[in-house]
Short mmCIF file of C-alpha atoms in Angstrom, two decimals:
data_model
loop_
_atom_site.label_atom_id
_atom_site.label_comp_id
_atom_site.label_asym_id
_atom_site.label_seq_id
_atom_site.Cartn_x
_atom_site.Cartn_y
_atom_site.Cartn_z
CA MET A 1 24.18 11.34 30.16
CA ALA A 2 20.52 10.92 29.19
CA ARG A 3 18.58 13.97 28.06
CA ILE A 4 14.94 14.74 28.85
CA LEU A 5 13.67 14.41 25.26
CA ASP A 6 15.64 11.30 24.31
CA GLY A 7 13.43 9.15 22.07
CA ILE A 8 11.34 12.06 20.72
CA ARG A 9 11.51 12.38 16.94
CA ILE A 10 10.80 15.73 15.26
CA VAL A 11 10.39 16.22 11.51
CA ASP A 12 11.48 19.82 11.07
CA PHE A 13 10.57 21.98 8.06
CA THR A 14 11.55 25.29 9.67
CA GLN A 15 13.65 27.61 7.53
CA GLY A 16 15.88 30.52 8.47
CA HIS A 17 15.69 31.77 12.05
CA MET A 18 11.94 31.44 12.54
CA GLY A 19 11.26 28.17 14.31
CA SER A 20 14.86 27.01 14.06
CA TYR A 21 15.81 28.34 17.49
CA GLY A 22 12.91 26.42 19.04
CA THR A 23 13.88 23.14 17.40
CA MET A 24 17.51 23.80 18.37
CA LEU A 25 16.45 23.97 22.02
CA LEU A 26 14.59 20.68 21.62
CA ALA A 27 17.68 19.10 20.03
CA ASP A 28 19.82 20.34 22.92
CA PHE A 29 17.44 18.51 25.25
CA GLY A 30 17.77 15.24 23.37
CA ALA A 31 15.11 15.24 20.68
CA GLU A 32 16.06 13.74 17.33
CA VAL A 33 15.42 16.69 15.02
CA ILE A 34 15.32 15.69 11.34
CA LYS A 35 15.55 18.82 9.26
CA ILE A 36 13.85 18.47 5.88
CA GLU A 37 15.81 20.52 3.35
CA ASP A 38 15.06 21.33 -0.25
CA PRO A 39 17.58 20.12 -2.88
CA ARG A 40 16.25 22.72 -5.37
CA THR A 41 17.45 25.64 -3.21
CA GLY A 42 20.59 24.20 -1.64
CA GLY A 43 18.86 23.61 1.68
CA ASP A 44 18.06 25.98 4.52
CA VAL A 45 18.68 29.63 3.67
CA LEU A 46 20.89 29.89 6.76
CA ARG A 47 23.53 27.76 5.04
CA ASN A 48 24.49 30.85 3.05
CA SER A 49 23.71 33.51 5.64
CA PHE A 50 26.11 35.97 7.27
CA PRO A 51 28.24 35.60 9.34
CA LYS A 52 30.08 33.09 7.21
CA ASN A 53 33.46 32.29 5.70
CA LYS A 54 34.52 30.28 2.65
CA LYS A 55 33.70 27.04 4.44
CA GLY A 56 30.17 27.88 5.55
CA SER A 57 27.83 29.86 7.79
CA ALA A 58 28.35 30.28 11.52
CA TYR A 59 24.69 31.34 11.72
CA HIS A 60 23.65 27.94 10.38
CA ALA A 61 26.14 26.18 12.65
CA TYR A 62 24.47 27.78 15.68
CA MET A 63 20.77 27.56 14.78
CA ASN A 64 20.94 23.97 13.55
CA ARG A 65 23.39 22.37 15.95
CA GLY A 66 22.55 18.85 17.00
CA LYS A 67 20.09 18.27 14.14
CA LYS A 68 20.08 15.84 11.22
CA SER A 69 19.60 16.72 7.56
CA VAL A 70 17.37 14.82 5.13
CA CYS A 71 17.31 16.53 1.75
CA ILE A 72 14.08 15.75 -0.13
CA ASP A 73 12.13 17.75 -2.71
CA ARG A 74 8.88 18.35 -0.84
CA THR A 75 7.16 19.63 -4.01
CA SER A 76 7.52 16.33 -5.88
CA GLU A 77 5.04 13.50 -5.46
CA ALA A 78 7.80 10.99 -4.74
CA GLY A 79 9.35 13.33 -2.19
CA GLN A 80 6.01 13.89 -0.47
CA GLN A 81 5.47 10.16 -0.17
CA LEU A 82 8.87 9.73 1.46
CA ILE A 83 8.24 12.60 3.89
CA MET A 84 4.87 11.14 4.89
CA GLU A 85 6.63 7.87 5.68
CA LEU A 86 8.94 9.82 7.98
CA ILE A 87 5.99 11.57 9.61
CA LYS A 88 4.48 8.16 10.39
CA THR A 89 7.50 7.53 12.65
CA ALA A 90 7.56 10.99 14.26
CA ASP A 91 6.21 12.52 17.46
CA VAL A 92 6.26 16.11 16.21
CA VAL A 93 6.20 18.04 12.95
CA CYS A 94 7.48 21.64 12.92
CA GLU A 95 7.11 24.10 10.06
CA SER A 96 7.41 27.83 9.38
CA PHE A 97 5.49 28.43 6.14
CA VAL A 98 2.53 30.76 5.64
CA ALA A 99 -0.99 29.35 5.87
CA GLY A 100 -1.79 26.93 3.08
CA GLU A 101 1.72 26.11 1.84
CA MET A 102 2.13 22.81 3.68
CA GLU A 103 -1.36 21.84 2.55
CA GLU A 104 -0.42 22.58 -1.09
CA TRP A 105 2.36 20.01 -0.80
CA GLY A 106 0.04 17.44 0.80
CA LEU A 107 1.92 17.74 4.09
CA GLY A 108 -0.56 19.71 6.22
CA TYR A 109 -1.90 18.82 9.65
CA GLU A 110 -4.92 16.80 8.49
CA LYS A 111 -2.79 14.63 6.19
CA ALA A 112 -0.21 14.13 8.94
CA LYS A 113 -2.89 13.27 11.47
CA ALA A 114 -4.41 10.74 9.06
CA VAL A 115 -1.20 8.70 9.04
CA ASN A 116 -0.17 9.41 12.65
CA HIS A 117 -3.05 10.06 15.03
CA GLY A 118 -0.80 11.12 17.89
CA ILE A 119 1.23 13.63 15.88
CA ILE A 120 1.89 17.06 17.36
CA TYR A 121 1.95 19.52 14.46
CA ALA A 122 3.59 22.82 15.41
CA SER A 123 3.78 25.94 13.26
CA HIS A 124 5.82 29.08 13.90
CA THR A 125 5.08 31.88 11.45
CA GLY A 126 5.17 35.66 11.45
CA PHE A 127 1.42 36.23 11.78
CA GLY A 128 -0.13 32.85 12.58
CA LYS A 129 -2.39 30.50 10.64
CA THR A 130 -5.58 32.57 11.01
CA GLY A 131 -6.51 36.17 10.30
CA PRO A 132 -6.07 38.50 7.32
CA PHE A 133 -2.25 38.33 7.43
CA SER A 134 -2.06 34.53 7.72
CA ASN A 135 -1.06 33.98 4.09
CA THR A 136 1.49 36.80 4.16
CA ALA A 137 5.18 36.11 4.70
CA GLY A 138 6.48 37.77 7.85
CA ASN A 139 9.80 38.01 9.58
CA ASP A 140 11.28 39.43 12.75
CA ILE A 141 11.15 43.11 11.83
CA THR A 142 7.58 42.94 10.53
CA ALA A 143 6.47 41.26 13.76
CA GLU A 144 8.20 43.93 15.87
CA ALA A 145 6.54 46.66 13.82
CA LEU A 146 3.03 45.19 13.76
CA CYS A 147 2.79 44.39 17.46
CA GLY A 148 3.81 47.91 18.52
CA LEU A 149 7.22 47.03 19.92
CA MET A 150 9.13 49.33 17.58
CA GLN A 151 7.03 52.32 18.64
CA ILE A 152 8.27 51.98 22.21
CA THR A 153 11.90 51.19 21.34
CA GLY A 154 14.54 53.86 20.94
CA PHE A 155 14.97 57.46 22.02
CA PRO A 156 12.16 60.05 21.84
CA GLU A 157 13.97 62.33 19.38
CA GLN A 158 14.67 59.47 16.96
CA VAL A 159 12.55 57.20 14.76
CA PRO A 160 11.24 53.92 16.21
CA THR A 161 13.76 51.11 15.99
CA ALA A 162 13.85 47.34 15.90
CA HIS A 163 15.58 45.32 18.58
CA GLY A 164 19.31 44.74 18.06
CA SER A 165 18.82 40.98 17.65
CA ARG A 166 16.02 38.99 16.00
CA MET A 167 14.02 39.07 19.20
CA ALA A 168 10.62 38.17 17.71
CA ASP A 169 11.99 35.04 16.04
CA GLN A 170 13.93 34.14 19.17
CA PHE A 171 11.02 34.78 21.53
CA GLY A 172 8.68 32.85 19.25
CA GLY A 173 11.10 29.94 19.19
CA VAL A 174 11.00 29.71 22.98
CA PHE A 175 7.18 29.65 22.91
CA LEU A 176 7.31 27.00 20.19
CA ALA A 177 9.54 24.73 22.26
CA PHE A 178 7.43 25.31 25.38
CA ALA A 179 4.19 24.50 23.53
CA ILE A 180 5.65 21.31 22.07
CA VAL A 181 6.82 20.04 25.45
CA ALA A 182 3.40 20.89 26.95
CA ALA A 183 1.66 19.03 24.11
CA LEU A 184 3.90 16.00 24.62
CA MET A 185 2.96 15.97 28.31
CA GLU A 186 -0.74 16.24 27.45
CA ARG A 187 -0.42 13.41 24.93
CA ASP A 188 1.04 11.19 27.65
CA ILE A 189 -2.26 11.64 29.49
CA SER A 190 -4.83 11.65 26.68
CA GLY A 191 -3.02 9.82 23.89
CA GLU A 192 -4.09 12.59 21.53
CA GLY A 193 -1.92 14.76 19.34
CA GLN A 194 -2.80 18.33 18.45
CA GLN A 195 -2.03 21.34 16.31
CA ILE A 196 0.09 24.25 17.62
CA ASP A 197 -0.01 27.72 16.05
CA ILE A 198 2.71 30.16 17.19
CA ALA A 199 2.96 33.67 15.68
CA SER A 200 5.97 35.90 16.30
CA THR A 201 3.65 38.92 16.34
CA ASP A 202 1.52 37.36 19.10
CA CYS A 203 4.58 36.57 21.16
CA MET A 204 6.01 40.08 20.94
CA PHE A 205 2.60 41.67 21.62
CA SER A 206 2.47 39.74 24.89
CA ALA A 207 5.97 41.05 25.71
CA LEU A 208 4.84 44.69 25.80
CA GLU A 209 4.15 44.12 29.50
CA ASP A 210 2.90 47.10 31.54
CA ILE A 211 2.99 49.50 28.58
CA LEU A 212 0.16 47.63 26.87
CA ILE A 213 -2.03 47.68 29.96
CA ALA A 214 -1.19 51.29 30.85
CA GLU A 215 -2.11 52.63 27.41
CA MET A 216 -5.42 50.79 27.38
CA MET A 217 -6.22 51.88 30.94
CA THR A 218 -5.28 55.56 30.65
CA GLY A 219 -5.75 56.26 26.97
CA LYS A 220 -2.38 58.02 26.93
CA ARG A 221 0.13 57.12 24.26
CA PHE A 222 3.47 55.89 25.53
CA LYS A 223 6.48 57.97 24.56
CA ARG A 224 9.82 56.36 23.85
CA GLU A 225 12.21 56.80 26.76
CA GLY A 226 15.43 55.36 25.45
CA ASN A 227 17.08 53.42 28.26
CA GLN A 228 15.14 55.18 31.01
CA SER A 229 12.06 53.99 32.88
CA ARG A 230 8.79 55.66 33.74
CA ALA A 231 8.64 53.98 37.13
CA ILE A 232 12.25 53.80 38.40
CA ALA A 233 14.94 56.48 38.69
CA PRO A 234 17.79 56.20 38.09
CA TYR A 235 17.16 53.38 35.61
CA ASP A 236 19.42 54.23 32.72
CA THR A 237 22.70 53.83 30.89
CA PHE A 238 25.49 56.36 31.30
CA GLU A 239 28.60 57.13 29.32
CA VAL A 240 31.78 56.48 31.31
CA LYS A 241 35.48 56.66 30.57
CA ASP A 242 35.65 53.35 28.72
CA GLY A 243 32.15 52.81 27.38
CA ILE A 244 28.77 52.67 29.05
CA VAL A 245 27.35 51.36 32.30
CA SER A 246 23.78 50.57 33.30
CA THR A 247 22.22 50.88 36.71
CA ALA A 248 18.75 50.54 38.21
CA VAL A 249 18.06 51.92 41.69
CA SER A 250 14.53 50.79 42.43
CA THR A 251 14.10 51.26 46.20
CA ASN A 252 14.83 53.98 48.72
CA ALA A 253 17.22 51.63 50.54
CA GLN A 254 19.16 51.10 47.32
CA TRP A 255 19.16 54.85 46.68
CA GLU A 256 20.80 55.48 50.06
CA LYS A 257 23.50 52.88 49.41
CA PHE A 258 24.02 54.17 45.88
CA CYS A 259 24.52 57.78 47.01
CA LYS A 260 26.95 56.82 49.78
CA ALA A 261 28.95 54.50 47.52
CA MET A 262 29.23 57.17 44.81
CA GLY A 263 30.14 59.95 47.26
CA MET A 264 26.89 61.83 46.65
CA GLU A 265 25.53 61.88 50.22
CA GLU A 266 24.22 65.41 49.74
CA LEU A 267 21.51 64.07 47.45
CA LEU A 268 20.00 62.21 50.40
CA GLU A 269 19.12 65.55 52.00
CA ASP A 270 17.47 66.95 48.90
CA PRO A 271 13.64 66.59 49.05
CA ARG A 272 13.47 66.39 45.25
CA TYR A 273 15.06 62.95 45.43
CA ALA A 274 13.53 61.62 48.65
CA THR A 275 11.28 59.01 47.03
CA ASN A 276 11.32 56.97 43.85
CA GLU A 277 8.37 58.99 42.59
CA SER A 278 10.02 62.34 43.23
CA ARG A 279 13.29 61.12 41.73
CA GLY A 280 11.38 60.19 38.60
CA GLU A 281 9.70 63.60 38.44
CA ASN A 282 13.03 65.39 38.71
CA TYR A 283 15.19 62.94 36.81
CA LEU A 284 15.48 64.65 33.46
CA THR A 285 15.50 68.20 34.83
CA SER A 286 18.33 67.75 37.30
CA LEU A 287 19.12 64.29 38.71
CA ARG A 288 20.35 62.63 35.53
CA GLU A 289 22.94 65.35 34.90
CA ILE A 290 24.32 64.99 38.44
CA ILE A 291 24.63 61.20 38.21
CA ALA A 292 26.04 61.32 34.68
CA GLY A 293 28.69 63.80 35.78
CA LYS A 294 29.79 61.55 38.63
CA LEU A 295 29.82 58.28 36.72
CA GLY A 296 31.47 59.86 33.69
CA LYS A 297 34.69 60.27 35.70
CA MET A 298 34.92 56.52 36.37
CA THR A 299 35.45 53.37 34.31
CA LYS A 300 32.73 50.77 33.93
CA TRP A 301 34.84 48.28 35.85
CA GLU A 302 35.30 50.70 38.78
CA ILE A 303 31.55 51.21 38.96
CA GLU A 304 30.88 47.48 38.81
CA GLU A 305 33.36 46.78 41.61
CA THR A 306 31.76 49.52 43.72
CA LEU A 307 28.08 48.66 43.27
CA ARG A 308 28.01 44.89 42.84
CA PRO A 309 29.01 44.12 46.48
CA LEU A 310 26.13 46.35 47.60
CA ASN A 311 23.63 44.29 45.57
CA ILE A 312 22.65 47.33 43.52
CA PRO A 313 21.63 46.33 39.99
CA SER A 314 24.42 47.59 37.79
CA GLY A 315 26.50 46.31 34.94
CA PRO A 316 29.09 47.46 32.46
CA GLY A 317 28.10 47.64 28.82
CA TYR A 318 30.06 44.70 27.46
CA THR A 319 31.08 44.45 23.84
CA VAL A 320 30.36 41.05 22.27
CA PRO A 321 34.01 39.88 22.69
CA GLU A 322 33.92 41.03 26.33
CA ALA A 323 30.66 39.13 26.87
CA PHE A 324 32.22 35.95 25.47
CA ASP A 325 35.07 36.44 27.95
CA ASN A 326 32.78 37.21 30.90
CA GLU A 327 33.44 34.94 33.86
CA GLN A 328 29.76 34.80 34.86
CA LEU A 329 28.74 33.47 31.46
CA LYS A 330 31.67 31.03 31.41
CA VAL A 331 30.80 29.62 34.83
CA ARG A 332 27.21 29.18 33.64
CA ASN A 333 28.49 27.18 30.62
CA MET A 334 26.99 29.79 28.33
CA VAL A 335 30.16 30.13 26.26
CA VAL A 336 30.75 26.82 24.49
CA GLU A 337 32.82 25.57 21.58
CA VAL A 338 31.33 23.19 19.05
CA ASP A 339 33.23 21.24 16.40
CA ASP A 340 31.12 22.07 13.38
CA LYS A 341 31.50 19.56 10.54
CA GLN A 342 31.74 22.27 7.93
CA ILE A 343 33.51 25.31 9.37
CA GLY A 344 35.44 23.76 12.25
CA ARG A 345 35.60 24.72 15.91
CA ILE A 346 33.38 27.68 16.71
CA LYS A 347 32.33 29.54 19.85
CA MET A 348 28.60 30.03 20.38
CA PRO A 349 26.08 30.57 23.20
CA GLY A 350 25.35 27.51 25.32
CA VAL A 351 22.04 26.09 26.52
CA PRO A 352 20.26 28.75 28.62
CA ILE A 353 18.06 26.32 30.56
CA LYS A 354 19.83 24.86 33.59
CA MET A 355 18.36 21.86 35.38
CA SER A 356 19.84 19.61 38.03
CA GLY A 357 20.99 16.26 36.69
CA ILE A 358 20.60 17.35 33.06
CA ASP A 359 23.48 17.76 30.63
CA ASP A 360 23.56 21.39 29.44
CA THR A 361 26.10 20.98 26.64
CA PRO A 362 24.88 21.44 23.05
CA ALA A 363 23.83 18.27 21.28
CA GLY A 364 26.53 18.57 18.62
CA SER A 365 27.34 19.93 15.18
CA ALA A 366 24.92 21.19 12.59
CA PRO A 367 24.51 18.62 9.78
CA LEU A 368 25.95 18.76 6.31
CA LEU A 369 23.32 19.09 3.59
CA GLY A 370 21.66 15.70 3.11
CA GLU A 371 24.08 14.03 5.49
CA ASP A 372 21.40 11.71 6.90
CA THR A 373 19.20 11.24 3.82
CA GLU A 374 20.52 7.83 2.83
CA ASP A 375 20.28 6.43 6.37
CA PHE A 376 16.63 7.42 6.71
CA LEU A 377 15.66 6.26 3.23
CA THR A 378 17.33 2.93 3.91
CA ALA A 379 15.40 2.68 7.18
CA LEU A 380 12.20 3.28 5.18
CA GLY A 381 13.04 0.24 3.03
CA LEU A 382 14.58 1.82 -0.08
CA ASP A 383 17.54 0.01 -1.58
CA GLU A 384 20.74 1.58 -2.87
CA LYS A 385 19.57 1.46 -6.51
CA LYS A 386 16.31 3.25 -5.79
CA ILE A 387 18.05 5.91 -3.70
CA GLY A 388 20.56 6.44 -6.50
CA GLU A 389 17.76 6.88 -9.05
CA MET A 390 16.05 9.49 -6.87
CA ALA A 391 19.32 11.33 -6.35
CA ALA A 392 19.91 11.40 -10.11
CA LYS A 393 16.49 12.98 -10.64
CA GLY A 394 17.20 15.64 -8.01
CA ILE A 395 14.48 14.39 -5.66
CA VAL A 396 17.01 13.81 -2.88
CA ILE A 397 20.57 14.74 -1.96
CA CYS A 398 22.64 12.25 0.00
CA GLY A 399 25.93 12.21 1.82
CA GLY A 400 26.70 15.77 2.90
CA GLY A 401 26.01 17.65 -0.29
CA ASP A 402 27.54 20.86 1.08
CA ARG A 403 30.91 19.40 2.05
CA LYS A 404 33.67 21.80 0.88
#
C-alpha cells in the first residue's frame, strides 16, 4: 500500500532521541530517511543505549525503524563532498546540532540551499538556533527545567521532577514532523524551500497550557498539585487493592452518576459537594479521604468495569507489560512487532496517527551501521575501487558495520 510521503527523500543528521522521533514518524509515512552516521564514533549514540542486549539496542531499533544508514565522516573534506551530493538529491535535511556546528562542517542551510534551491532544512535542538543558549547543548531534562515544566510537575511536598519519559524530545519531534510536512505543502505552491528551527524548550513552554496564562494574568505562582487539578474534583489517582486508578469527574451530571455507581449517594445531599467549584474547595479537607476510602476497597479492574459503561473518565494504572497487553491498544494497532535486523523480533509502539486508506504499520527495521552506504555511493557514481579506498581511510563504513 502506498504511503503519503512516498518519494520524499530526507538526509537525516539527527542523533540520539532529539529529532529522531520526528524522522521516524516521517519514515513510517513513507519518506526515505537516510541517516548520516559518523564512522569515528560508531554511529548514532542510540546504537549503544539502554535498553539493550548483547546483540544491540532496542532503543535504537525503535527510534530508527524504517530508516537507511549511510556512514560518512562529516568532518572530512571528502565526506562533506559526498554528503553535499546526497543533499542535491534530497527534499529535506534534518539535524540536531547546536548553532554553528553544521556550518563548521560546510553543511549548513546556506550551503545546502546553494546546491538545492528547494531544500527544506529542519533543525531540532534543545534551545533553538537563536538566543543566548543557541550554542549550548541541551537535552530533554534541560528543556523541561528551563521552560518551567518541572516546577509544576510532582507533589507539593517534594522537589520538582522531570516527566517519566523524554517528553520534550518526543514533543519536539512531533512539531518537527508537522513543520516539515507543512513546508513540503508550501513548497508545492511556491516552489521555495525554507529553514525550520524547532527547540524542545519552545515546544514544552507552549505545553504549559492554562498554567502559563493563569500565572501571567493573576501574578500568583502555581503550586504543584501532584495528580490533582485546580479546576476539577475529583481529578486524581487513588491507591486501590491492586495498584492505582485514575478518575476525572468534571461535570455535575458525572458526579451524580459517579456517586450512585460507587454507593455514595449521601454525598449528593451534602452542600459542600454540590458543584464542581465547591467540590474543589472541599476536596483536600474532606472529599478526597471519603473517595479514597471507598475506592481503596476495590480493585482497579472492578472500578473500570463500573465506571466505563457510564462514560465517566476513569482508568486503571497499567504497568508497562499490562499496557502492551491492553486490548484497546492492540485493536488500535499500537502494539506491533518488528523484525529488527540486529536484535531480532521486538515489540514496540505502533504508529499513533490513524488515517483512512493509509497503512499504519511501521516502515520496517532500523538499519545496520553503514548498511546502505555502498548503494548510495554507487548511485553517486563512485566505483568499487574508490569506495574501497575511502573505507580503508575510515571516511566511510559499508555493509552493516555493526552486524554481530
